[in-house]
Short mmCIF file of C-alpha atoms and ligand atoms in Angstrom, two decimals:
data_model
loop_
_atom_site.label_atom_id
_atom_site.label_comp_id
_atom_site.label_asym_id
_atom_site.label_seq_id
_atom_site.Cartn_x
_atom_site.Cartn_y
_atom_site.Cartn_z
CA UNK S 1 12.84 17.11 29.85
CA UNK S 2 12.00 12.92 28.79
CA UNK S 3 13.41 13.26 25.32
CA UNK S 4 10.49 12.21 22.57
CA UNK S 5 10.44 9.64 20.31
CA UNK S 6 8.85 8.81 16.96
CA UNK S 7 7.18 5.74 16.00
CA UNK S 8 6.87 5.28 12.54
CA UNK S 9 4.22 2.44 12.25
CA UNK S 10 2.62 0.15 9.77
CA UNK S 11 -1.40 0.04 10.22
CA UNK S 12 -1.44 -3.10 7.84
CA UNK S 13 -3.49 -2.64 4.60
CA UNK S 14 -7.00 -1.82 5.77
CA UNK S 15 -8.78 -4.46 7.83
CA UNK S 16 -7.84 -3.29 11.67
CA UNK S 17 -7.19 -7.03 12.33
CA UNK S 18 -4.32 -7.27 10.11
CA UNK S 19 -2.22 -4.73 12.49
CA UNK S 20 0.62 -6.07 14.55
CA UNK S 21 0.22 -6.15 18.14
CA UNK S 22 2.86 -3.68 18.39
CA UNK S 23 1.26 -1.26 16.68
CA UNK S 24 -1.49 -1.52 19.17
CA UNK S 25 0.17 -1.33 21.97
CA UNK S 26 2.42 1.74 20.60
CA UNK S 27 -1.03 3.54 19.73
CA UNK S 28 -2.43 3.35 23.57
CA UNK S 29 1.14 4.94 24.90
CA UNK S 30 1.48 7.71 22.03
CA UNK S 31 0.90 11.18 22.70
CA UNK S 32 0.55 12.34 19.45
CA UNK S 33 -1.09 10.47 16.28
CA UNK S 34 -0.14 11.52 12.89
CA UNK S 35 -2.47 9.64 10.54
CA UNK S 36 -2.48 9.03 7.02
CA UNK S 37 -5.04 8.95 4.70
CA UNK S 38 -4.99 5.04 3.90
CA UNK S 39 -5.07 4.37 7.65
CA UNK S 40 -8.49 2.63 8.58
CA UNK S 41 -9.68 5.00 11.42
CA UNK S 42 -11.18 2.32 12.79
CA UNK S 43 -7.78 2.18 14.64
CA UNK S 44 -8.07 5.40 16.52
CA UNK S 45 -10.26 3.00 19.08
CA UNK S 46 -6.47 1.84 20.09
CA UNK S 47 -5.51 5.61 21.06
CA UNK S 48 -5.62 6.98 24.74
CA UNK S 49 -8.25 9.21 25.16
CA UNK S 50 -6.33 12.30 25.72
CA UNK S 51 -3.81 11.61 22.85
CA UNK S 52 -3.69 14.61 20.00
CA UNK S 53 -4.90 12.93 16.44
CA UNK S 54 -3.82 14.82 13.21
CA UNK S 55 -4.96 14.12 9.81
CA UNK S 56 -1.86 14.14 7.79
CA UNK S 57 -3.29 12.48 4.97
CA UNK S 58 -1.95 12.78 1.21
CA UNK S 59 -3.44 11.34 -1.54
CA UNK S 60 -2.01 12.11 -5.47
CA UNK S 61 -4.32 14.79 -6.79
CA UNK S 62 -6.24 15.53 -3.58
CA UNK S 63 -5.90 18.29 -0.96
CA UNK S 64 -3.07 17.09 0.52
CA UNK S 65 -0.32 17.95 3.43
CA UNK S 66 3.14 18.60 2.06
CA UNK S 67 5.49 15.99 3.05
CA UNK S 68 7.62 18.59 4.53
CA UNK S 69 4.73 19.44 6.94
CA UNK S 70 4.87 15.93 8.03
CA UNK S 71 8.27 15.95 8.73
CA UNK S 72 7.81 19.42 10.78
CA UNK S 73 5.12 18.04 12.76
CA UNK S 74 6.97 15.05 13.64
CA UNK S 75 9.82 17.35 14.88
CA UNK S 76 8.07 19.79 16.71
CA UNK S 77 6.21 17.10 18.66
CA UNK S 78 8.89 14.68 19.42
CA UNK S 79 11.44 17.99 20.55
CA UNK S 80 8.54 18.72 22.94
CA UNK S 81 9.47 15.29 24.55
CA UNK S 82 6.30 13.41 23.19
CA UNK S 83 5.50 10.02 22.03
CA UNK S 84 4.75 10.30 18.78
CA UNK S 85 2.77 7.53 16.20
CA UNK S 86 3.43 8.21 12.89
CA UNK S 87 0.86 5.50 11.55
CA UNK S 88 0.94 4.89 7.57
CA UNK S 89 -0.93 2.46 5.96
CA UNK S 90 0.47 -0.99 5.13
CA UNK S 91 4.03 -0.90 5.80
CA UNK S 92 5.82 2.22 6.45
CA UNK S 93 9.21 1.59 4.44
CA UNK S 94 6.89 0.28 1.09
CA UNK S 95 6.18 3.11 -0.93
CA UNK S 96 5.54 4.69 2.11
CA UNK S 97 7.58 7.34 2.21
CA UNK S 98 8.72 5.98 5.69
CA UNK S 99 12.40 6.35 4.43
CA UNK S 100 12.25 9.84 4.22
CA UNK S 101 10.44 10.51 7.29
CA UNK S 102 13.24 8.40 9.22
CA UNK S 103 15.77 10.18 7.70
CA UNK S 104 14.53 13.47 8.36
CA UNK S 105 14.45 12.68 12.10
CA UNK S 106 18.20 11.06 12.18
CA UNK S 107 19.15 13.86 10.80
CA UNK S 108 17.69 16.16 13.69
CA UNK S 109 18.66 13.99 16.17
CA UNK S 110 15.19 12.62 16.98
CA UNK S 111 15.43 8.98 18.30
CA UNK S 112 13.03 6.82 15.77
CA UNK S 113 11.63 3.38 15.78
CA UNK S 114 10.28 1.41 12.95
CA UNK S 115 7.39 -0.80 13.28
CA UNK S 116 6.68 -2.87 10.22
CA UNK S 117 3.19 -3.39 9.13
CA UNK S 118 1.71 -5.63 6.61
CA UNK S 119 1.95 -4.59 3.05
CA UNK S 120 -1.01 -4.02 1.00
CA UNK S 121 0.95 -6.06 -2.12
CA UNK S 122 1.04 -9.31 -0.15
CA UNK S 123 -2.05 -8.83 2.13
CA UNK S 124 -4.55 -8.15 -0.62
CA UNK S 125 -3.64 -10.78 -3.31
CA UNK S 126 -4.39 -12.72 -0.41
CA UNK S 127 -8.01 -12.41 0.28
CA UNK S 128 -8.31 -13.29 -2.95
CA UNK S 129 -6.67 -16.85 -2.79
CA UNK S 130 -3.62 -15.59 -4.90
CA UNK S 131 -0.44 -17.29 -4.15
CA UNK S 132 2.09 -14.94 -5.03
CA UNK S 133 5.33 -17.42 -5.21
CA UNK S 134 3.27 -20.51 -5.93
CA UNK S 135 5.95 -22.61 -6.72
CA UNK S 136 4.48 -24.04 -9.93
CA UNK S 137 4.29 -20.81 -11.58
CA UNK S 138 6.58 -18.36 -10.01
CA UNK S 139 10.01 -17.97 -8.48
CA UNK S 140 9.87 -14.48 -7.89
CA UNK S 141 7.60 -11.36 -6.85
CA UNK S 142 8.34 -7.97 -8.06
CA UNK S 143 6.61 -5.27 -5.93
CA UNK S 144 6.60 -2.08 -8.22
CA UNK S 145 5.42 1.35 -8.28
CA UNK S 146 3.51 2.52 -10.95
CA UNK S 147 3.40 6.21 -10.54
CA UNK S 148 6.95 7.70 -10.10
CA UNK S 149 8.12 11.14 -9.13
CA UNK S 150 8.74 13.30 -12.21
CA UNK S 151 7.54 10.48 -14.26
CA UNK S 152 10.79 8.70 -14.12
CA UNK S 153 10.69 6.00 -16.26
CA UNK S 154 10.27 2.28 -15.26
CA UNK S 155 11.98 -0.47 -16.93
CA UNK S 156 8.64 -2.37 -17.93
CA UNK S 157 10.39 -4.40 -20.51
CA UNK S 158 12.82 -5.54 -18.07
CA UNK S 159 10.32 -6.43 -15.41
CA UNK S 160 8.39 -8.63 -17.93
CA UNK S 161 11.34 -10.44 -18.41
CA UNK S 162 11.47 -11.85 -14.82
CA UNK S 163 8.72 -14.77 -15.59
CA UNK S 164 7.55 -13.91 -11.88
CA UNK S 165 4.64 -12.11 -10.64
CA UNK S 166 4.09 -8.40 -11.22
CA UNK S 167 2.62 -6.40 -8.09
CA UNK S 168 2.12 -3.08 -8.94
CA UNK S 169 0.85 -0.39 -6.23
CA UNK S 170 -0.49 2.84 -7.52
CA UNK S 171 -1.19 1.66 -11.03
CA UNK S 172 -4.28 2.65 -11.76
CA UNK S 173 -3.70 5.97 -13.52
CA UNK S 174 -1.01 4.72 -15.70
CA UNK S 175 -2.25 1.21 -16.18
CA UNK S 176 -3.17 1.69 -20.30
CA UNK S 177 0.68 2.70 -20.84
CA UNK S 178 1.89 -0.12 -18.29
CA UNK S 179 -0.02 -3.17 -20.17
CA UNK S 180 0.94 -1.60 -23.40
CA UNK S 181 4.44 -1.78 -22.27
CA UNK S 182 4.27 -4.82 -20.65
CA UNK S 183 2.39 -6.22 -23.61
CA UNK S 184 4.80 -5.24 -26.54
CA UNK S 185 7.42 -6.59 -24.27
CA UNK S 186 6.14 -9.86 -25.04
CA UNK S 187 3.93 -10.74 -22.60
CA UNK S 188 0.61 -12.85 -23.37
CA UNK S 189 -2.56 -10.71 -23.45
CA UNK S 190 -4.14 -13.91 -22.06
CA UNK S 191 -1.71 -13.73 -19.03
CA UNK S 192 -4.22 -13.65 -16.02
CA UNK S 193 -4.60 -10.39 -13.87
CA UNK S 194 -6.74 -9.09 -11.20
CA UNK S 195 -7.14 -5.51 -9.77
CA UNK S 196 -8.27 -5.23 -6.16
CA UNK S 197 -9.80 -1.84 -4.46
CA UNK S 198 -9.68 -1.39 -0.80
CA UNK S 199 -8.85 -4.67 -0.49
CA UNK S 200 -8.95 -6.38 3.18
CA UNK S 201 -11.80 -3.58 3.98
CA UNK S 202 -15.94 -3.97 3.68
CA UNK S 203 -16.03 -2.13 0.62
CA UNK S 204 -13.91 -4.38 -1.39
CA UNK S 205 -14.11 -4.74 -5.32
CA UNK S 206 -12.15 -6.76 -7.45
CA UNK S 207 -11.92 -8.29 -11.24
CA UNK S 208 -10.19 -10.71 -12.41
CA UNK S 209 -9.11 -11.10 -16.24
CA UNK S 210 -6.53 -11.14 -18.44
CA UNK S 211 -3.84 -8.83 -19.27
CA UNK S 212 -4.92 -7.82 -22.60
CA UNK S 213 -8.42 -7.17 -21.28
CA UNK S 214 -7.26 -5.31 -17.86
CA UNK S 215 -7.30 -1.46 -19.05
CA UNK S 216 -10.96 -1.73 -19.99
CA UNK S 217 -12.08 -3.90 -16.94
CA UNK S 218 -11.47 -1.23 -14.39
CA UNK S 219 -13.97 1.28 -15.90
CA UNK S 220 -16.64 -1.42 -16.59
CA UNK S 221 -16.39 -2.69 -13.03
CA UNK S 222 -16.28 0.97 -11.69
CA UNK S 223 -12.77 0.07 -9.84
CA UNK S 224 -9.92 2.94 -9.15
CA UNK S 225 -7.48 3.78 -6.56
CA UNK S 226 -6.41 2.85 -4.04
CA UNK S 227 -5.95 -0.58 -5.46
CA UNK S 228 -3.45 -3.31 -6.05
CA UNK S 229 -2.88 -4.70 -9.96
CA UNK S 230 -1.29 -8.54 -9.93
CA UNK S 231 -0.16 -9.84 -13.03
CA UNK S 232 1.21 -13.64 -13.71
CA UNK S 233 0.05 -17.05 -13.47
CA UNK S 234 -0.42 -17.59 -10.19
CA UNK S 235 -3.60 -15.39 -10.45
CA UNK S 236 -4.98 -18.25 -12.66
CA UNK S 237 -4.45 -20.46 -9.51
CA UNK S 238 -6.98 -18.68 -7.55
CA UNK S 239 -9.13 -20.66 -9.94
CA UNK S 240 -11.23 -17.73 -11.76
CA UNK S 241 -9.81 -17.14 -14.64
CA UNK S 242 -9.53 -20.83 -15.51
CA UNK S 243 -13.87 -21.04 -15.06
CA UNK S 244 -14.43 -18.24 -16.78
CA UNK S 245 -12.04 -16.82 -19.63
CA UNK S 246 -14.26 -13.53 -19.93
CA UNK S 247 -14.12 -10.91 -17.14
CA UNK S 248 -15.65 -11.99 -13.97
CA UNK S 249 -15.85 -10.10 -10.51
CA UNK S 250 -14.82 -12.36 -7.77
CA UNK S 251 -17.68 -13.12 -5.02
CA UNK S 252 -16.13 -13.71 -1.70
N1 LIG E 1 2.76 1.54 2.30
C1 LIG E 1 1.80 0.74 1.86
C2 LIG E 1 1.68 1.27 0.00
C3 LIG E 1 1.63 2.85 0.29
S1 LIG E 1 1.47 3.32 -1.31
C4 LIG E 1 1.72 -0.56 1.89
O1 LIG E 1 2.67 -1.05 2.57
O2 LIG E 1 0.76 -1.12 1.77
C5 LIG E 1 -0.39 3.55 -1.85
C6 LIG E 1 -0.89 2.24 -2.47
O3 LIG E 1 -0.90 1.26 -2.09
C7 LIG E 1 -2.54 2.55 -3.15
O4 LIG E 1 -2.46 3.24 -4.28
C8 LIG E 1 -2.64 1.10 -3.54
O5 LIG E 1 -2.22 0.72 -4.71
C9 LIG E 1 -1.93 0.52 -2.33
N2 LIG E 1 -3.10 -0.12 -1.38
C10 LIG E 1 -2.85 0.18 -0.14
N3 LIG E 1 -3.88 -0.13 0.43
C11 LIG E 1 -4.70 -0.91 -0.05
C12 LIG E 1 -5.84 -1.73 -0.16
N4 LIG E 1 -6.22 -1.71 0.79
N5 LIG E 1 -6.57 -2.29 -1.30
C13 LIG E 1 -5.77 -1.89 -2.72
N6 LIG E 1 -4.58 -1.29 -2.37
C14 LIG E 1 -4.24 -0.88 -1.64
#
């Protein structure tokens, strides 16, 4: 029997045109496609007609496939000699549990290859014209999750001290607490901040505001998950905050 193989593939932030050529080719070669729920279903047009497509989406708080079941499905198909495309939103190794999936496959002796994708934390700010590391005002960018396993603490004070741009994934549910900690650590309530939901997709919604106004801005604009939060002077470079210090919705 021909040995199977799993490709851990990043599908990019949403817009299918931001998927890599390699991802598109491998989708066409796969016998089985395991899809996360943040993956735009438009990618299915690249899948071979006789391939099996399995939805293994798992969103916080929603009906979900346990991670162990995803591992089992990858192993089952690869050990039966199939080519598996495990398609994940953004980049598989950025807050995507791709590392755990790779470890599981390696431990079982299954061939695995990782195909990077464009992560939401990079692609989504770009759509609003936010240059994450504009050299006038940011010498670093930190990608951080707002949601940790078992509520393990995050050193928000330390992150506030970097003076660089903060890009927060999965930050909506805990946003009030995160903002309070950043303000307590000395960040200015006037620091520009933005939130973008469904970035790069037709249903994209965004708010550009200030750190102090950020928690109130989300319900006011009906913005929820999945969203990226960006905090830092670079948000101001996009121009919107300087034009209008009040909360404004960006029209693209
Ligand atoms: N591996 C993914 C991240 C998975 S964690 C990546 O590299 O992009 C899921 C979080 O990513 C969401 O809660 C949200 O914070 C962010 N996210 C993913 N796609 C997004 C999009 N199109 N717009 C805004 N945020 C997005």
